mmCIF file of C-alpha atoms in Angstrom:
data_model
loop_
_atom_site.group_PDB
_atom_site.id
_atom_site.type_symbol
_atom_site.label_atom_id
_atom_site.label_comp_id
_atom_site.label_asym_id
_atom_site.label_seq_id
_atom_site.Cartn_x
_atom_site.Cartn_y
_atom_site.Cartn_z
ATOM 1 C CA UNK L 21 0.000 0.000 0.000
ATOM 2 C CA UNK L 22 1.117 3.361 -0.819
ATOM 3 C CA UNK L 23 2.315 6.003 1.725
ATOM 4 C CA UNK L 24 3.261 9.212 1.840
ATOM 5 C CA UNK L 25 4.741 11.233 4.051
ATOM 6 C CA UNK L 26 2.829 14.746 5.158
ATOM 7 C CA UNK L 27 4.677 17.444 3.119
ATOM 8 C CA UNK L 28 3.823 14.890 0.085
ATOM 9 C CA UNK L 29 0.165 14.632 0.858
ATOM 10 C CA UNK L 30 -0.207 18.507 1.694
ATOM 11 C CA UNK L 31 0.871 18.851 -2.217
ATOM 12 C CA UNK L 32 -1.391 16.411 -3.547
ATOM 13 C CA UNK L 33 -4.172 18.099 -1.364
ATOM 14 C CA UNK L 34 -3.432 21.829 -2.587
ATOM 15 C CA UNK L 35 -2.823 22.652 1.518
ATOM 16 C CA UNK L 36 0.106 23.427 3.717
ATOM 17 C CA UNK L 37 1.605 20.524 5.799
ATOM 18 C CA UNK L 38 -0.137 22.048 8.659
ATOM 19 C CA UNK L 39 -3.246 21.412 7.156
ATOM 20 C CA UNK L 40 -2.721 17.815 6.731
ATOM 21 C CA UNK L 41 -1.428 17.627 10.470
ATOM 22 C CA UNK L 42 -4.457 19.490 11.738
ATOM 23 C CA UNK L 43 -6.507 16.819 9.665
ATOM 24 C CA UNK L 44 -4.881 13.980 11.306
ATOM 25 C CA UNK L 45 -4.835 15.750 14.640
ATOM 26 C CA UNK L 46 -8.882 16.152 14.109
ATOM 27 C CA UNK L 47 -9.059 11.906 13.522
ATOM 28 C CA UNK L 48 -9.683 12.990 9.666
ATOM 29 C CA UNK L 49 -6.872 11.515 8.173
ATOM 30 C CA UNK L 50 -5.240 8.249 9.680
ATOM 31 C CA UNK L 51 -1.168 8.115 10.405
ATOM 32 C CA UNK L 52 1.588 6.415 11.648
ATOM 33 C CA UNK L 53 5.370 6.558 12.181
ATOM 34 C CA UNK L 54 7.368 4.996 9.631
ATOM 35 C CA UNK L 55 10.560 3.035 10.643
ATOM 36 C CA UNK L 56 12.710 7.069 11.031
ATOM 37 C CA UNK L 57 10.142 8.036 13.157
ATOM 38 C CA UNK L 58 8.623 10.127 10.171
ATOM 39 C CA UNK L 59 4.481 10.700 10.329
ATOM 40 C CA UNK L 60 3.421 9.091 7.162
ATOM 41 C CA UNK L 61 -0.180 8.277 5.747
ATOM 42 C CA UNK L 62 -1.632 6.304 3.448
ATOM 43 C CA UNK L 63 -2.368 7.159 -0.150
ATOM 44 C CA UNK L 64 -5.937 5.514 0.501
ATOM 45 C CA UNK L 65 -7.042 8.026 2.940
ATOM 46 C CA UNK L 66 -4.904 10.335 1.489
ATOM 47 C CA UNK L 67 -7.547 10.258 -1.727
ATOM 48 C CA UNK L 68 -10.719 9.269 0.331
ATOM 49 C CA UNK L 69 -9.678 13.201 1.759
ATOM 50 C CA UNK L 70 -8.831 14.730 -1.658
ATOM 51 C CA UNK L 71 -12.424 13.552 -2.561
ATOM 52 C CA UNK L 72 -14.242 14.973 0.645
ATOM 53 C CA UNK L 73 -12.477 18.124 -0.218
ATOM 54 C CA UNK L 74 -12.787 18.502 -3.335
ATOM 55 C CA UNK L 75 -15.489 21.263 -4.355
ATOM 56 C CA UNK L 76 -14.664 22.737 -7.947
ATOM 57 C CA UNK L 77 -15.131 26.457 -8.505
ATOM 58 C CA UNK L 78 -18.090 27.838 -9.951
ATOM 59 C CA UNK L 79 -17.419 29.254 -13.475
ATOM 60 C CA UNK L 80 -18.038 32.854 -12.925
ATOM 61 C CA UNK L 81 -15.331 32.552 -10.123
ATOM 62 C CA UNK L 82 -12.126 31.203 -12.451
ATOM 63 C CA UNK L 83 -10.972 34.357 -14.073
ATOM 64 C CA UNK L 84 -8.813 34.292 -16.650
ATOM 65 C CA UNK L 85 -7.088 30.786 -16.427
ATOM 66 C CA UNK L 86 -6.079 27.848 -18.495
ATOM 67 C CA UNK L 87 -5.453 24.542 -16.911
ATOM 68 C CA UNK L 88 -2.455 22.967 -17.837
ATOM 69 C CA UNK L 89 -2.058 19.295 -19.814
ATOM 70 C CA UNK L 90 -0.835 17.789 -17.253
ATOM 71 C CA UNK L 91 -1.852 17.091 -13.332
ATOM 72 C CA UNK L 92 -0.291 14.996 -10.224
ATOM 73 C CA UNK L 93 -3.266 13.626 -8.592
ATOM 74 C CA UNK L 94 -3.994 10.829 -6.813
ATOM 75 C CA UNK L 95 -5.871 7.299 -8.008
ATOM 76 C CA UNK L 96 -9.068 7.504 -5.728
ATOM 77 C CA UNK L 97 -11.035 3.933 -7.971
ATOM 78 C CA UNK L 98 -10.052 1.236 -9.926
ATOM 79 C CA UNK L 99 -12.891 -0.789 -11.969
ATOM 80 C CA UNK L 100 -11.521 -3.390 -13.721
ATOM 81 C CA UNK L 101 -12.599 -6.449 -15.597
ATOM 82 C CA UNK L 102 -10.575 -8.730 -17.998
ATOM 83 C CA UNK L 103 -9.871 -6.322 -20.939
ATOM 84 C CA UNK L 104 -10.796 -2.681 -19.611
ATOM 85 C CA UNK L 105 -10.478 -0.517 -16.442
ATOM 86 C CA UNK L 106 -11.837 2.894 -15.436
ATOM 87 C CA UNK L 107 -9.225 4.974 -13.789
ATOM 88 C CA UNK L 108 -10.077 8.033 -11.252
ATOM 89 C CA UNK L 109 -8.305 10.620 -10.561
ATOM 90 C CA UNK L 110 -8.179 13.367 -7.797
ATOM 91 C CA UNK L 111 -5.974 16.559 -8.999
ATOM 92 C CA UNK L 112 -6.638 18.770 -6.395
ATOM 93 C CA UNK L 113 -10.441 19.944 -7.077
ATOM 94 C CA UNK L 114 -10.394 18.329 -10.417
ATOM 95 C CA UNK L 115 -11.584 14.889 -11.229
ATOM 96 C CA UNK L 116 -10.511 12.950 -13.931
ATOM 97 C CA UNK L 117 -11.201 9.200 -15.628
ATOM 98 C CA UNK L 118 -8.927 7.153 -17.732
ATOM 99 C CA UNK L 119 -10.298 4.167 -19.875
ATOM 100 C CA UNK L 120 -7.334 2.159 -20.265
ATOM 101 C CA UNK L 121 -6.269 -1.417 -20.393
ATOM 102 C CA UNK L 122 -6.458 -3.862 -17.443
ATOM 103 C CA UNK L 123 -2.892 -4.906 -18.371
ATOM 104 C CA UNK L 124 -1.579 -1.262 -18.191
ATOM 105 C CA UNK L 125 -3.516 -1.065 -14.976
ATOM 106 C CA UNK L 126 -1.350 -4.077 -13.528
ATOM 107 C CA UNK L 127 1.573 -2.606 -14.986
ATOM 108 C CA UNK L 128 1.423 0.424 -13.627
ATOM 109 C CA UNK L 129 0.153 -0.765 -10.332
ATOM 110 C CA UNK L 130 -2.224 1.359 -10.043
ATOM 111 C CA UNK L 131 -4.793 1.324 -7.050
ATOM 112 C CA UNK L 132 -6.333 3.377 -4.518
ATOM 113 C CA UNK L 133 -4.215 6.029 -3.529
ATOM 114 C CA UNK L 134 -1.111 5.706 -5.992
ATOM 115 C CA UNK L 135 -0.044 9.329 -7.118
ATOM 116 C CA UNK L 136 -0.153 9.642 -10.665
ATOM 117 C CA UNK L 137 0.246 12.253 -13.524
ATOM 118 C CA UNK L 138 -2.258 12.537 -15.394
ATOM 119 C CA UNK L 139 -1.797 14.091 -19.111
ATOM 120 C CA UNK L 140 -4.701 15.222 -21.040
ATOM 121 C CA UNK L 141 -4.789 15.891 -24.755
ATOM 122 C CA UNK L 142 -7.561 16.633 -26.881
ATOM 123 C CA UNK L 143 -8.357 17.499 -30.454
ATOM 124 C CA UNK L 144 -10.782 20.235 -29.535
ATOM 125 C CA UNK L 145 -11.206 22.487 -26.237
ATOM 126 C CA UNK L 146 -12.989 24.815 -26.000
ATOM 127 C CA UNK L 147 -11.476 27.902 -23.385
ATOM 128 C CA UNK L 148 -13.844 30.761 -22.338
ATOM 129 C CA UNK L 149 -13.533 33.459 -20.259
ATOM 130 C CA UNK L 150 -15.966 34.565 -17.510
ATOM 131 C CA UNK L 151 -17.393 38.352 -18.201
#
């Protein structure tokens, strides 16, 4: 199972470490020491939070911005069956699914809480700018 140590999970989240350590002081996020003593949590929780967190901004409150192609997130579901798997993805407020193949899925290990970039490409997209 994946973990992560606080600083790591405060960048996943979009917080400060202080955040994360008032989260896990408030029995909201689960940790333990690792074997140097270090607070560390696991990537599970780590994207059960991102998810209870995440609450994407309303259009008219974006501004002028363009989201880059590519986002570190954190897997928060795996579906799988013999040939396909659906992917999901918390990148800070965003969500994103993947369709891929089971076998890249085992090959990348992916599961619950694994941090991942995610890279996004499209043939048309469409960018507008709140009045």
């Amino acid at each position: 199972m994946t973990q992560m140590r606080v600083s790591e999970a405060a960048g996943l989240l979009g917080v400060s470490p202080d955040t994360v350590r008032r989260a896990i002081d408030a029995g909201r996020l689960p940790a333990t020491r690792d074997d140097a003593g270090r607070t560390v949590v696991q990537g599970r929780d780590v994207a059960a939070l991102a998810q209870e967190q995440a609450h994407p901004a309303a259009v008219g409150d974006l501004g002028t911005s363009s989201a880059r192609n590519q986002m570190r997130g954190i897997v928060t579901c795996v579906v799988s069956d013999t040939v396909m798997s659906q992917v999901d993805v918390q990148a800070g407020p965003f969500r994103l699914v993947s369709l891929l193949s089971t076998e890249a899925v085992q090959e990348l290990g992916l599961e619950p809480g694994s941090v991942v970039v995610a890279s996004v490409k499209a043939t048309h997209v469409t960018i507008g700018a709140p009045s």
